[in-house]
Amino acid sequence: MISTDMNQETTIILGAGVTGLACGAATGYTIFEKNRYPGGICSSYYMTASGEERSAQRRTDEEDYRFEYGGGHWIFGSNAEAMKFLSAFDTFKTYNRKSSVYIRSLDASIPFPIQNNLRYLPFGLSQKILTEILQEHDSTDAGTMHEWCELHFGRTLSELFFHPFHNLYTSGLWKVIQPQDGYKSPVNKEHIIEGAQSHVSSVGYNVSFVYPEHGLSALTSGMEKRCTIQYNKEVISIDVNNRRIFFNDGSDVVYDQIITTLPLNVMQNITRLSTRAQQDPYTSVLVLNIGAKKGKREIDDHWIYFPETTSGFHRVGFYHNVDQNFLPLSKRNGGYVSLYVEKSFRGGERLIEVEIENLTRSIISELRGLELIGDVEICDPTWIDVAYTWSFPRSSWREEMISSLRANNIRPVGRYAAWKFQGILDSIHDGLRAGSIEGRG
């Protein structure tokens, strides 16, 4: 039994991602983590071109690529408390977002968000889209992502970008889940009109972002030093009646309270708590981290959205355009690239090794055809099981599940445990506040 000095109760934390690390650093509670490293998907690692095993530390000669387990996780938002906490571990650089949408059928790159940059499309097409966006609608009801996009952006732009992109991004769920786009794709008709003719200021939740000078692992390793963590401890079940947690190594521990950062669906599965509503869906993501020679196409974006791909990826991010330190020291001369590619899958779907190998070859071939890369030096796939969380329209599952957990002295904290979209800063803030009196209600 693990002891704490808070009210003589045993409180433990599940998960050593950024939320769990922040909570552990703030409270002193022991963290149980299934992996052998801290940070979860928000963690950097290093690999040489020879394809050696992943390392948490950079070589002294810096002749290795820096990648991230979950693809590019850039830090956005204005949470002063969380930013102050992180500033103890590294210095940060600030970036103005540069991203675009690539429409393959037009061979055109349109600055993101596409609806605010219609002037980059052929004139007749942009005018048709603008007319559809500005027309009045009889209904404002949009229960699904599909309906929301057509309501706000019209059929033409939806069919050109939003529908095919969301089909890839949500792995086909876009017609049955409620929209998240009010957060991710702002709708402002004045900006849309202005952007059809001239430059308009960037908008969205990640217009600017920061990134630590020495990578995400500088943050996670710094937080780790302030925490007590037991690694290689995957929870396989929780007996909520007897307050006992069972791990995959055969060990178990009793508790009085749990602060969990594990995904909400995972918590339902391992606690066997029931809800009236069916479990909301999620998507998994295969992330391909690639180090390669530079292709012929000049790219200065931080990331690009792709609505039309034969191999099914939906986004390519360019690590080296954020920070040249993602490249080996001798290859920071403009001739090499370090990037990540994301492809989504329905939650619960799994790929066997040969399927990953075949998909990797297909994606690399397509990236070469797009002239984004040349010869590949290294390609390392990572799998994010719960990558994006979604909700069915009018679903009560999230609220039911959180209520049921709290009734059993289990408090969900952070992005995945609370089943809500937010960035690193907000998740860290949740962790910092999880042990406070006002945060335990």
Short mmCIF file of C-alpha atoms in Angstrom, two decimals, residues 145 163-173 180-181 184 205 283-285 305-306 312-315 342-345 388 390 415 421:
data_model
loop_
_atom_site.label_atom_id
_atom_site.label_comp_id
_atom_site.label_asym_id
_atom_site.label_seq_id
_atom_site.Cartn_x
_atom_site.Cartn_y
_atom_site.Cartn_z
CA MET A 145 -19.81 17.19 -38.53
CA HIS A 163 -15.81 16.24 -46.44
CA PRO A 164 -12.86 14.33 -47.91
CA PHE A 165 -10.48 15.62 -45.25
CA HIS A 166 -12.80 14.73 -42.38
CA ASN A 167 -13.42 11.33 -43.90
CA LEU A 168 -9.68 10.66 -43.57
CA TYR A 169 -9.20 12.53 -40.27
CA THR A 170 -12.08 10.78 -38.48
CA SER A 171 -11.65 7.47 -40.31
CA GLY A 172 -15.17 7.68 -41.70
CA LEU A 173 -16.91 8.87 -38.51
CA GLN A 180 -15.67 19.82 -33.21
CA ASP A 181 -15.12 22.35 -35.94
CA LYS A 184 -10.95 24.15 -35.01
CA TYR A 205 -6.68 28.38 -31.59
CA THR A 283 -9.79 7.27 -33.57
CA SER A 284 -6.32 5.79 -33.44
CA VAL A 285 -3.43 7.24 -35.43
CA TYR A 305 -3.65 19.14 -44.52
CA PHE A 306 -4.35 16.65 -47.31
CA GLY A 312 -5.00 7.56 -46.70
CA PHE A 313 -2.89 9.97 -44.66
CA HIS A 314 -4.48 13.29 -43.77
CA ARG A 315 -1.65 15.46 -42.47
CA GLU A 342 -0.59 10.92 -39.70
CA LYS A 343 -3.14 8.31 -40.80
CA SER A 344 -6.28 7.66 -38.77
CA PHE A 345 -8.06 4.39 -37.97
CA TYR A 388 -8.70 11.79 -31.09
CA TRP A 390 -15.35 12.20 -30.52
CA ARG A 415 -7.70 15.76 -22.22
CA PHE A 421 -10.23 18.47 -27.02
#
